[in-house]
Tab-separated table of C-alpha atoms and ligand atoms in Angstrom:
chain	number	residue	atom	x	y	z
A	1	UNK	CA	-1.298	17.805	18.962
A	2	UNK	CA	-0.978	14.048	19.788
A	3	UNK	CA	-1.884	11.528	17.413
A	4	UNK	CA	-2.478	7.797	17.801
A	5	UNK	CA	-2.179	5.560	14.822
A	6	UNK	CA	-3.309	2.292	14.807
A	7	UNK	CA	-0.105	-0.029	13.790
A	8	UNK	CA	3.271	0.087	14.797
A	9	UNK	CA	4.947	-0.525	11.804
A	10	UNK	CA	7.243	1.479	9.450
A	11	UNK	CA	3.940	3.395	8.085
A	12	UNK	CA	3.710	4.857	11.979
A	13	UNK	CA	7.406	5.162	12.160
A	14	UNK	CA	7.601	7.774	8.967
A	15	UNK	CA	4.398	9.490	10.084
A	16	UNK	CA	6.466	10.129	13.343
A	17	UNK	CA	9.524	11.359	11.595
A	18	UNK	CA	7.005	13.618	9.276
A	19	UNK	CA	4.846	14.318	11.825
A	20	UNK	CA	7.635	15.960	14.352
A	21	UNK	CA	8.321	19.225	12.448
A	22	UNK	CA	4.822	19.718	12.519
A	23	UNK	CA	4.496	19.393	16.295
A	24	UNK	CA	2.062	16.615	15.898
A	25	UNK	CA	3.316	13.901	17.952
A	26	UNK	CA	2.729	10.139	17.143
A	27	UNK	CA	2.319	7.351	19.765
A	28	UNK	CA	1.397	4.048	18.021
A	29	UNK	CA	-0.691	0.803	18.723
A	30	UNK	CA	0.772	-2.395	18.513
A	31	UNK	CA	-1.972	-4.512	17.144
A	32	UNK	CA	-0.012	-7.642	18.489
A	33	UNK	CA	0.890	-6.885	21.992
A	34	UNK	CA	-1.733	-4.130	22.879
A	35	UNK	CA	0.897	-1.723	23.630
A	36	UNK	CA	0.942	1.579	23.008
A	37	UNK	CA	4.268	2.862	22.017
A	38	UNK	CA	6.869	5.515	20.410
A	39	UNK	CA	6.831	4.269	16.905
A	40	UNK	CA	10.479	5.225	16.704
A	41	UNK	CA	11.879	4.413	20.255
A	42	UNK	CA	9.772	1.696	20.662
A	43	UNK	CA	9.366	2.663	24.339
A	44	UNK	CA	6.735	1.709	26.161
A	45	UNK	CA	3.767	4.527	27.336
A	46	UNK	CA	2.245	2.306	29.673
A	47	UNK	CA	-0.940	2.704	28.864
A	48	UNK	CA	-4.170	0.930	27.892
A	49	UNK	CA	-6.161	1.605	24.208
A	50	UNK	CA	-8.416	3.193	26.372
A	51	UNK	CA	-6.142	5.354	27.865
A	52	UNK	CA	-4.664	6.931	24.853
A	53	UNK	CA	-7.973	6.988	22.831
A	54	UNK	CA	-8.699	9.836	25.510
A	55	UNK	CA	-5.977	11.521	25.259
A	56	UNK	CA	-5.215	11.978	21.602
A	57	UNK	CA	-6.043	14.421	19.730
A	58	UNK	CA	-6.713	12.623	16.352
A	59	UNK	CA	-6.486	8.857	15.592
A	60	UNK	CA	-5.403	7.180	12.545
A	61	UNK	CA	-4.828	4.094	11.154
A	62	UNK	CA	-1.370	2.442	9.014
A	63	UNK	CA	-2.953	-1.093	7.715
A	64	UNK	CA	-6.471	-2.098	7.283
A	65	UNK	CA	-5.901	-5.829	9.377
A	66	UNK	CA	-7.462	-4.427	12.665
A	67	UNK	CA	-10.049	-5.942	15.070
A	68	UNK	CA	-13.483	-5.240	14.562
A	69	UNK	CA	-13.388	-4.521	18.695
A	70	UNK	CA	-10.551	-1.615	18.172
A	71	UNK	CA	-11.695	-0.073	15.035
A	72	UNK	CA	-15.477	0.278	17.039
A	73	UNK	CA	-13.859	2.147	20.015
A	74	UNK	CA	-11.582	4.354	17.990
A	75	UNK	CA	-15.116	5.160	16.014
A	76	UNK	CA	-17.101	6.076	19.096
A	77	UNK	CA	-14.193	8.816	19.991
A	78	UNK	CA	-15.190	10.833	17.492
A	79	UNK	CA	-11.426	11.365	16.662
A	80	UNK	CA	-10.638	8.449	14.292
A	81	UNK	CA	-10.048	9.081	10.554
A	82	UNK	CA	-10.472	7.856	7.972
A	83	UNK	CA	-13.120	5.751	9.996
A	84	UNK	CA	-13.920	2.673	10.395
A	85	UNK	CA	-16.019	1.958	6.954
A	86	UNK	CA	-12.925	2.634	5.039
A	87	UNK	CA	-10.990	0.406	6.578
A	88	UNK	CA	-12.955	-2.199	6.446
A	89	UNK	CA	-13.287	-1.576	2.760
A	90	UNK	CA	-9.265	-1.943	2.323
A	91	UNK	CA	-9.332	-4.955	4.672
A	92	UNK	CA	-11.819	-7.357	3.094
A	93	UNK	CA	-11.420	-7.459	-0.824
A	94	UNK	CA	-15.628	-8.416	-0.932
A	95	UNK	CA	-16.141	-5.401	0.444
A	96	UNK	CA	-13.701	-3.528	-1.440
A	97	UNK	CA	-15.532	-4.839	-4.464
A	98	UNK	CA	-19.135	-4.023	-3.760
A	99	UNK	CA	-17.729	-0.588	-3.381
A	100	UNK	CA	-16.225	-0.594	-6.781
A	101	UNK	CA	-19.051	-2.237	-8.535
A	102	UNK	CA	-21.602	0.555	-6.877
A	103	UNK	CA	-19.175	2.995	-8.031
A	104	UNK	CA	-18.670	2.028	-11.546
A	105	UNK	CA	-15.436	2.082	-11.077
A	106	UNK	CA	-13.297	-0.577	-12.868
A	107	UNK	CA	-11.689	-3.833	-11.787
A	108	UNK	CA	-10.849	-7.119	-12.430
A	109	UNK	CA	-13.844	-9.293	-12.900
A	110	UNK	CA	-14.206	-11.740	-9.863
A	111	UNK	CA	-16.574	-14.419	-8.256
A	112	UNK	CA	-16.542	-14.723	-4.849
A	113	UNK	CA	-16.210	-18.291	-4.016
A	114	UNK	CA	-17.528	-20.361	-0.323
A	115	UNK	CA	-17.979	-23.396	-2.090
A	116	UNK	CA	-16.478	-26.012	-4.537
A	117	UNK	CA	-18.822	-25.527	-7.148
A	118	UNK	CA	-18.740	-21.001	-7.388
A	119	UNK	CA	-15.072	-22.542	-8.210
A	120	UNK	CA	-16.040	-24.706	-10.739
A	121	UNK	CA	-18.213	-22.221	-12.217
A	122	UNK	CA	-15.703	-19.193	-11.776
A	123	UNK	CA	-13.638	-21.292	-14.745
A	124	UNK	CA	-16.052	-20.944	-17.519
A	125	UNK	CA	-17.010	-17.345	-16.177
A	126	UNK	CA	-13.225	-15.777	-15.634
A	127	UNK	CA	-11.192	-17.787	-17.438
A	128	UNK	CA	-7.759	-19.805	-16.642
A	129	UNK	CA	-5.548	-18.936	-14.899
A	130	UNK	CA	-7.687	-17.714	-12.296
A	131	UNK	CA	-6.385	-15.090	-9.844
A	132	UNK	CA	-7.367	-16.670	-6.261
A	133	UNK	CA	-7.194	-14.653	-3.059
A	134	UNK	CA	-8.185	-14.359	0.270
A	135	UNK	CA	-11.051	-11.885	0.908
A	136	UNK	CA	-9.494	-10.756	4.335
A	137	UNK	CA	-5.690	-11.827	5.245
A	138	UNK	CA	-3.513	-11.215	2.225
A	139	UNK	CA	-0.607	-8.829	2.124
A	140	UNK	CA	2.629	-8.444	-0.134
A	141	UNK	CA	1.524	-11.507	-2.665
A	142	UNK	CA	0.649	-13.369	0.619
A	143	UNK	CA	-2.583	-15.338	0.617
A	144	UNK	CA	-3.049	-16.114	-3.151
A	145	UNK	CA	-3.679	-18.770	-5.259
A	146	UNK	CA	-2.951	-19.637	-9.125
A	147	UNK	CA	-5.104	-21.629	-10.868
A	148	UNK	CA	-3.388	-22.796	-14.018
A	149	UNK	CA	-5.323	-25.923	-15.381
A	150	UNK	CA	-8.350	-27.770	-14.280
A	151	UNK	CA	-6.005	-30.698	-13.348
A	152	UNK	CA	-5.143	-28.277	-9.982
A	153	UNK	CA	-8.458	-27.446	-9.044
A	154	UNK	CA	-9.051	-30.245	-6.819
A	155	UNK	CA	-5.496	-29.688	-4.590
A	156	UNK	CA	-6.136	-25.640	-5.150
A	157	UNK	CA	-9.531	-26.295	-4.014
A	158	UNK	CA	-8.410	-28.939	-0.926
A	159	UNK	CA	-6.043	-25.909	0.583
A	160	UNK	CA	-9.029	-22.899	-0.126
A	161	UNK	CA	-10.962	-25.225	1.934
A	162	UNK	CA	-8.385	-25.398	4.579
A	163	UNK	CA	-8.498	-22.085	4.697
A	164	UNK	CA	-12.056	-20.994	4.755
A	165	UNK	CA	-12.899	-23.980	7.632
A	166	UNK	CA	-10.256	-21.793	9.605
A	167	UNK	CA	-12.355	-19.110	9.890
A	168	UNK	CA	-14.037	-18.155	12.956
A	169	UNK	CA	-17.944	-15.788	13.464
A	170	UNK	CA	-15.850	-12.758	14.031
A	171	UNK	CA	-13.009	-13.180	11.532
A	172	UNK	CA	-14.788	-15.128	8.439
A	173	UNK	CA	-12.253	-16.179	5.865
A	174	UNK	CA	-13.922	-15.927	2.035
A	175	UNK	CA	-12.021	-15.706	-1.229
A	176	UNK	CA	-12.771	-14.682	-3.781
A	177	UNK	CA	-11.723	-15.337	-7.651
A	178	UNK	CA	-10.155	-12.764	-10.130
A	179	UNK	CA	-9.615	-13.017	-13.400
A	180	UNK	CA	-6.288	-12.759	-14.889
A	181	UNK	CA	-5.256	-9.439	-16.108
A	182	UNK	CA	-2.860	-9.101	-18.725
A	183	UNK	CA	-1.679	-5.653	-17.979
A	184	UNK	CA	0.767	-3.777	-19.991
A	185	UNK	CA	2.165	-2.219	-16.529
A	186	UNK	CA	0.989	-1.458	-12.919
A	187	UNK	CA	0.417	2.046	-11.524
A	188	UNK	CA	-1.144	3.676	-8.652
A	189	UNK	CA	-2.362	7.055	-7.574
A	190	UNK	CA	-2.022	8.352	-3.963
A	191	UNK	CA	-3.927	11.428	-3.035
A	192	UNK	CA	-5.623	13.007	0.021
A	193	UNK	CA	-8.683	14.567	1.075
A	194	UNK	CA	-10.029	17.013	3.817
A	195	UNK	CA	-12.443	16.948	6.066
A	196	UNK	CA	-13.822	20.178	3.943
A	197	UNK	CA	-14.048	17.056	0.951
A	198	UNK	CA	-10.933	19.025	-0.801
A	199	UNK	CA	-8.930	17.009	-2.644
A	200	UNK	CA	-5.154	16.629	-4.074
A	201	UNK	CA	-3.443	13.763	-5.937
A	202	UNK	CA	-0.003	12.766	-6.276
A	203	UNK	CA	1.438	12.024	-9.642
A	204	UNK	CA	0.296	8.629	-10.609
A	205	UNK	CA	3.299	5.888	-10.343
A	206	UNK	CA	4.315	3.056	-12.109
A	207	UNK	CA	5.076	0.460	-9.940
A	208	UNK	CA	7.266	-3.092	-10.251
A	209	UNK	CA	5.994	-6.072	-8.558
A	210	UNK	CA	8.654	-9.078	-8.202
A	211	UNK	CA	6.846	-12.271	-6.731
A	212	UNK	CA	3.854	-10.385	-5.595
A	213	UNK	CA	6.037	-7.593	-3.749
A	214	UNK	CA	6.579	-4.241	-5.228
A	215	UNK	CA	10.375	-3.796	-5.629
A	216	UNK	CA	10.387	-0.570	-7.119
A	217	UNK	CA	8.334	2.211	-8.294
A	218	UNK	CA	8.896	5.329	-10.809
A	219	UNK	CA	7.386	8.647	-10.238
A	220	UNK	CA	7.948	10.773	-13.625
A	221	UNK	CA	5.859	12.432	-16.629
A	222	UNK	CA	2.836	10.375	-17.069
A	223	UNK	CA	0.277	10.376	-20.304
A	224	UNK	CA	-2.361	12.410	-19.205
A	225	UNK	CA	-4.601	10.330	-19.819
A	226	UNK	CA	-3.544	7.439	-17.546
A	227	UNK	CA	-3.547	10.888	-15.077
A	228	UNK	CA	-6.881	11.606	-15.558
A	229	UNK	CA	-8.399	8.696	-15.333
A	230	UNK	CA	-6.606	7.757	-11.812
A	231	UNK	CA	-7.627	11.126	-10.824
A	232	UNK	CA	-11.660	10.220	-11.763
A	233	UNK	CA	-11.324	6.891	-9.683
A	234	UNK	CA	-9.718	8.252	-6.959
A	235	UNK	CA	-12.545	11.391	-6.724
A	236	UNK	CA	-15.377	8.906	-6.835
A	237	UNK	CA	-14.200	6.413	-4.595
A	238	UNK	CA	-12.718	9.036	-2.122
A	239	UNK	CA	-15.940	11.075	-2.081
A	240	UNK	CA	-18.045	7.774	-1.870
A	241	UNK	CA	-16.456	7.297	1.400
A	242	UNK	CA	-16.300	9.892	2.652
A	243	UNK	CA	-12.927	9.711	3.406
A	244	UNK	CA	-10.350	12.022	4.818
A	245	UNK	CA	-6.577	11.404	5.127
A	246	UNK	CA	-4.299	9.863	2.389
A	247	UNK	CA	-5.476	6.839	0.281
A	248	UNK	CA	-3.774	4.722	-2.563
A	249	UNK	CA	-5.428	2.928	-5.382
A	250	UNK	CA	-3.079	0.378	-7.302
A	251	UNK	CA	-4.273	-0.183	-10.629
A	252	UNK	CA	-3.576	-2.477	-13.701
A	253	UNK	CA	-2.974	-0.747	-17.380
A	254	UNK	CA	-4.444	-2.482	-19.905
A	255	UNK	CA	-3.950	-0.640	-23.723
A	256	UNK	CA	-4.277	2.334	-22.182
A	257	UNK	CA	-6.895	1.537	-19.725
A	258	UNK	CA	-6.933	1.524	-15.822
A	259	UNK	CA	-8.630	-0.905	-13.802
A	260	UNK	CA	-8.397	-1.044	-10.183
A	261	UNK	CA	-6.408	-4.003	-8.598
A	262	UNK	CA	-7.171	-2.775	-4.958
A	263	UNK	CA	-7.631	0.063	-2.375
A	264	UNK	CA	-5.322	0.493	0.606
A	265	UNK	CA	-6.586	3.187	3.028
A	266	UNK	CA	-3.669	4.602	4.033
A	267	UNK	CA	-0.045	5.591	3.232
A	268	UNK	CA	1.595	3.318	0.714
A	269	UNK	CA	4.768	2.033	-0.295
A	270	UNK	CA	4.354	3.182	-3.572
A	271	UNK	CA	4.058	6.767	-2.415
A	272	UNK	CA	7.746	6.451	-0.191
A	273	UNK	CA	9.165	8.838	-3.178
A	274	UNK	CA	7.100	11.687	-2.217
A	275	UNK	CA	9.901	11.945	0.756
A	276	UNK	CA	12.116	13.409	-1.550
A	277	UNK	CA	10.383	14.409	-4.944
A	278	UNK	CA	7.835	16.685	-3.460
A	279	UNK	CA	7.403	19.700	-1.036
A	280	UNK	CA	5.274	17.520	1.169
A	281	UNK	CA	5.099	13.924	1.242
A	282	UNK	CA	2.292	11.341	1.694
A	283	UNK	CA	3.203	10.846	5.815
A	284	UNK	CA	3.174	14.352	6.312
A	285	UNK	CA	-0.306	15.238	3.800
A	286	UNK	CA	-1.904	12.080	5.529
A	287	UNK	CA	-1.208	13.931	9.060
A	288	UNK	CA	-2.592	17.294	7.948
A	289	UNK	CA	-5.482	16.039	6.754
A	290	UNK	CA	-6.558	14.044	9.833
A	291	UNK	CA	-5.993	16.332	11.814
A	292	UNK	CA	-7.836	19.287	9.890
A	293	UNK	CA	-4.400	20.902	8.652
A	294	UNK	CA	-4.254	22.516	5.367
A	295	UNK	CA	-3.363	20.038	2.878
A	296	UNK	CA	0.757	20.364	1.384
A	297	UNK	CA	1.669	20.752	-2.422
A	298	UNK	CA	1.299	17.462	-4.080
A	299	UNK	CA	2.945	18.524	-7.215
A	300	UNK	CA	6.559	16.222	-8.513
A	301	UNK	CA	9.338	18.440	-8.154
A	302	UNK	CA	11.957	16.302	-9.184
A	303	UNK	CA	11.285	12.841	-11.247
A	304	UNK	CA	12.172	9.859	-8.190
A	305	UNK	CA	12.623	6.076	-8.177
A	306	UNK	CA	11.504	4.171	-4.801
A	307	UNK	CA	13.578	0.932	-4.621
A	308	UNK	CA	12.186	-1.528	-1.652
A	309	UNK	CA	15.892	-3.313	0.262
A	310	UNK	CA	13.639	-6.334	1.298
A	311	UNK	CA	15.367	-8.986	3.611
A	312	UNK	CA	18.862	-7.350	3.337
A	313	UNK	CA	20.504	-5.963	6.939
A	314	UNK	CA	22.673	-3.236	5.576
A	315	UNK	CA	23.102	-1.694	2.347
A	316	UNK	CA	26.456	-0.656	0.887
A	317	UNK	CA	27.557	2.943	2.195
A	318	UNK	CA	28.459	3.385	-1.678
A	319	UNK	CA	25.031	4.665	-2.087
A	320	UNK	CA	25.346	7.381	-0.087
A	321	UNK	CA	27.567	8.988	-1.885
A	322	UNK	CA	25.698	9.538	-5.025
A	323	UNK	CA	23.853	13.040	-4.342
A	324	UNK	CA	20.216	12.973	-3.874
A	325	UNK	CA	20.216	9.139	-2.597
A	326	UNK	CA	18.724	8.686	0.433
A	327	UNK	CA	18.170	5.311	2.749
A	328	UNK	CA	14.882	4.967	5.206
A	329	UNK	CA	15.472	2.142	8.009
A	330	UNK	CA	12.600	0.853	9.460
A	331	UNK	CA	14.431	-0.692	12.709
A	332	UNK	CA	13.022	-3.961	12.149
A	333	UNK	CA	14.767	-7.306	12.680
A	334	UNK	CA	15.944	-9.121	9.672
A	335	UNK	CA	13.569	-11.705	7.744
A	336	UNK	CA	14.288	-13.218	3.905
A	337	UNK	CA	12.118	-10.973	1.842
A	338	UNK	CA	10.744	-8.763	4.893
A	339	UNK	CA	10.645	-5.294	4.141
A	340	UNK	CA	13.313	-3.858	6.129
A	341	UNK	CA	13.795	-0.056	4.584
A	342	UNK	CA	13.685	1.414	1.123
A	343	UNK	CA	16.106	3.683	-1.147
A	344	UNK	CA	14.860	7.127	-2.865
A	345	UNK	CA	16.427	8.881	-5.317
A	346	UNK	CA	15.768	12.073	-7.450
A	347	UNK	CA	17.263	14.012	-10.176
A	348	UNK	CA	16.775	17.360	-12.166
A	349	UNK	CA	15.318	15.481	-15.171
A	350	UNK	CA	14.912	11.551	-16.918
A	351	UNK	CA	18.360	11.093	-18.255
A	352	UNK	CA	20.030	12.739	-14.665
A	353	UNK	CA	17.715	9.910	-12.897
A	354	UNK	CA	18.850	6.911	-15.446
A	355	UNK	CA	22.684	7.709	-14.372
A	356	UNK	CA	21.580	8.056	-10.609
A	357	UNK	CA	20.302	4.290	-11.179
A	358	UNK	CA	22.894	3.031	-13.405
A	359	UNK	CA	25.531	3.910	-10.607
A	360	UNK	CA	22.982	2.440	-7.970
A	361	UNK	CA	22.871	-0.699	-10.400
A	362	UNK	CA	26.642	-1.439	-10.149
A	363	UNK	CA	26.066	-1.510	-6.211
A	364	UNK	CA	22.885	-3.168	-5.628
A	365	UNK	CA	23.177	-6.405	-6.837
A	366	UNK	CA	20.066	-7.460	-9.484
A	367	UNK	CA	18.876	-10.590	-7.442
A	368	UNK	CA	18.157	-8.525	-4.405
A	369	UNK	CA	17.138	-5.277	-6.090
A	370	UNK	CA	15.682	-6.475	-9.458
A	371	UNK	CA	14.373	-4.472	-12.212
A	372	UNK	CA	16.999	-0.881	-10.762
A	373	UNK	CA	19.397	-1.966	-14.353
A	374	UNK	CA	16.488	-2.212	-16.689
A	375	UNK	CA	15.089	0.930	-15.204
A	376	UNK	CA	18.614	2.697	-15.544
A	377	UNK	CA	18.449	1.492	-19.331
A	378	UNK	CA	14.909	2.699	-19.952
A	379	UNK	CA	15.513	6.478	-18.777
A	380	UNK	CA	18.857	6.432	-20.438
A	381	UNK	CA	16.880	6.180	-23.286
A	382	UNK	CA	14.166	8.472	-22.860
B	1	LIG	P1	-0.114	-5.541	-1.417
B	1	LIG	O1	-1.073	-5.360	-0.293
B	1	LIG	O2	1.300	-5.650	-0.994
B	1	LIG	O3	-0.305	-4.547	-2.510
B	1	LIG	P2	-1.585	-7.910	-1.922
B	1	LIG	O4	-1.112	-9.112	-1.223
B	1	LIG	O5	-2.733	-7.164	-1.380
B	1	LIG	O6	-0.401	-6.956	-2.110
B	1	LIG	P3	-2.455	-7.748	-4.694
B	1	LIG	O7	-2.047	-6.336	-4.856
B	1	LIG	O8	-3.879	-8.048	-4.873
B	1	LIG	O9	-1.956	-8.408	-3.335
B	1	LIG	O10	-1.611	-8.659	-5.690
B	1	LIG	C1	-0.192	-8.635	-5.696
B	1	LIG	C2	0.291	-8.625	-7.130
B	1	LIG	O11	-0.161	-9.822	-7.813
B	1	LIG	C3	-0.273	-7.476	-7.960
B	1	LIG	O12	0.459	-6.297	-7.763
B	1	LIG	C4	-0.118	-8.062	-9.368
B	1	LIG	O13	1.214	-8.005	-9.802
B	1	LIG	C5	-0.491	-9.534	-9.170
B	1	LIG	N1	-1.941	-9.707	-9.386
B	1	LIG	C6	-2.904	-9.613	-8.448
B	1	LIG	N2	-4.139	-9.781	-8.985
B	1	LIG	C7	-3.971	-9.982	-10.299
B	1	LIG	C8	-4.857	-10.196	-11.405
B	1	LIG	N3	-6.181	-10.279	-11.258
B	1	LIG	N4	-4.299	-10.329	-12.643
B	1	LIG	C9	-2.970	-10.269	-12.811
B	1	LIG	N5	-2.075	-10.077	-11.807
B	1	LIG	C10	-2.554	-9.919	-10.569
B	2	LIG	MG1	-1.352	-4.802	-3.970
């Protein structure tokens, strides 16, 4: 079966790798050149969208940041999943929030703002600081705002301004305003569902954010609770779309509460460990489902720490040498703080993983791979 997914990134690249085994064969579209190509070899299939819209099988999608123009003739095939609704819904955080509000589910408070004065009165309303991001653009941190005093409203404002004015009939750029959550931790569940509406879920995951960019994310025992009520969101906003393939909600814990930060309809990077701490990971679930497979196990087999190398070239070989570590390239070309590949690792139990990190700890050094030590410390412990 051949498969075209939207997005030549690492998302397609791992879908590729997962999707091999299978027999399901990936050929990716570069969103930026209007290529289609191998998502690992890169090479060229000389063909238009067009083209390979006919003669796929299935098509998906790996980021939500795709023309209106595309997303409409993948739609009309009849082959694209998880459509184009949902990824509109991941790709424009109004949107995202009319969908949670309809739902009941959670999130942070918010006003959307087009003008000076919803700014003004998102102060009294939300409180300071006040989260500030764009509606339609942001990734990774990227296109955000803090708003710390009413002294920085007018430059904060000046540069929203810039912003929205750059927006074009097509492509509107809104923001909106969140309030500031004072979370106790971040998590996120990651689960997929069938075209039958069947539907399994991932172990939630804690994740670690370092300037807006996850850095590293633990998959282990998790209260029940916390489960259950990622499970609820992720049934009602699943079902409310509709939705098929694999989707990830990112939440933020507050005393033992979740509320919904945002939806990404797609893989994740805070799934990457369910390469190597289940039977079937989020590339290779994401495939089945599209493309009306039975869904894999979702179940942890093995507790398993993601760690993101972001910006580095190489890592040191060292790493491989410690069983059950494993490095994923992406092949992309070196950038500070670009996401070039990320480490897994897995052990029998808690403690087992701690040492794992500890030993990882001495080799990756803390300013490129913050928060691996503290992690070490805190399973030790456990
Ligand atoms: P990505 O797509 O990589 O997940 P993003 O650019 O879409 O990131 P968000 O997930 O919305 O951005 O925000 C990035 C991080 O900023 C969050 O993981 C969280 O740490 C922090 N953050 C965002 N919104 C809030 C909020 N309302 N209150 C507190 N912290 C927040
Ligand atoms: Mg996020």
């Amino acid at each position: 079966m051949n498969i075209l997914v939207l997005g030549a990134g690492q998302l397609a690249r791992m879908m590729s790798l997962e999707g091999a085994p299978l027999n399901l064969n990936v050929r990716a579209y570069d969103v930026g050149s209007k290529k289609i190509i191998h998502p690992l070899t890169l090479e060229d299939f000389n063909q238009t969208l067009e083209q390979a819209i006919s003669l796929v099988d299935v098509i998906t999608s790996e980021f939500e940041h795709i023309p209106d123009d595309v997303l409409t003739l993948c739609c009309q095939s009849g082959k694209f999943y998880p459509g184009k609704a949902a990824i509109k819904t991941g790709g424009d955080r109004s949107i995202e929030k009319a969908l949670l509000d309809t739902t009941g589910v959670p999130s942070a408070p918010y006003k959307l703002i087009t003008e000076k004065q919803h700014l003004l009165d998102a102060v009294p309303l939300l409180g300071l600081p006040l989260v500030i991001k764009t509606c339609q653009a942001g990734y990774d941190g990227k296109g955000q705002w803090r708003l710390k005093s009413l002294e920085q409203l007018d430059s904060v404002w000046d540069e929203m301004a810039g912003f929205i004015a750059s927006g074009t009939q097509t492509l509107p750029h809104t923001i909106i305003a969140e309030k500031m959550i004072p979370f106790d931790r971040e998590v996120s569940v990651i689960g997929v569902r069938d075209k039958s509406g069947n539907v399994k879920t991932y172990p939630v995951t804690e994740n670690q954010h370092t300037n807006g960019v996850l850095t590293l994310s633990l998959a282990a025992a998790m209260d029940d609770n916390i489960q259950q009520q990622a499970i609820d969101a992720f049934n009602k906003l699943a079902a409310s779309m509709d939705y098929v393939g694999v989707l990830a909600i990112e939440f933020f814990e507050v005393a033992g509460t979740l509320m919904v930060n945002e939806i990404a309809p797609r893989v994740h990077n805070s799934g990457h460990w369910t390469q190597q701490g289940t039977a079937c990971s989020q590339f290779e679930n994401h495939l089945r489902a599209v493309s009306g497979l039975p869904m894999g196990d979702t179940g942890i087999q093995k507790p398993s720490v993601m760690i993101n190398v972001l910006g580095q070239a190489s890592i040191s070989t060292q790493v491989l040498e410690i069983a059950d570590v494993k490095s994923h390239w992406y092949g992309k070309e070196q950038k500070v703080g670009r996401k070039m590949g990320h480490i897994n690792v897995s052990a029998e139990n808690n403690l087992a993983l701690g040492k794992k990190l500890a030993q990882l700890a001495d080799i990756l050094p803390e300013h490129d791979y913050p928060g691996v030590r503290s992690m070490a410390e805190r399973l030790l412990q456990s």
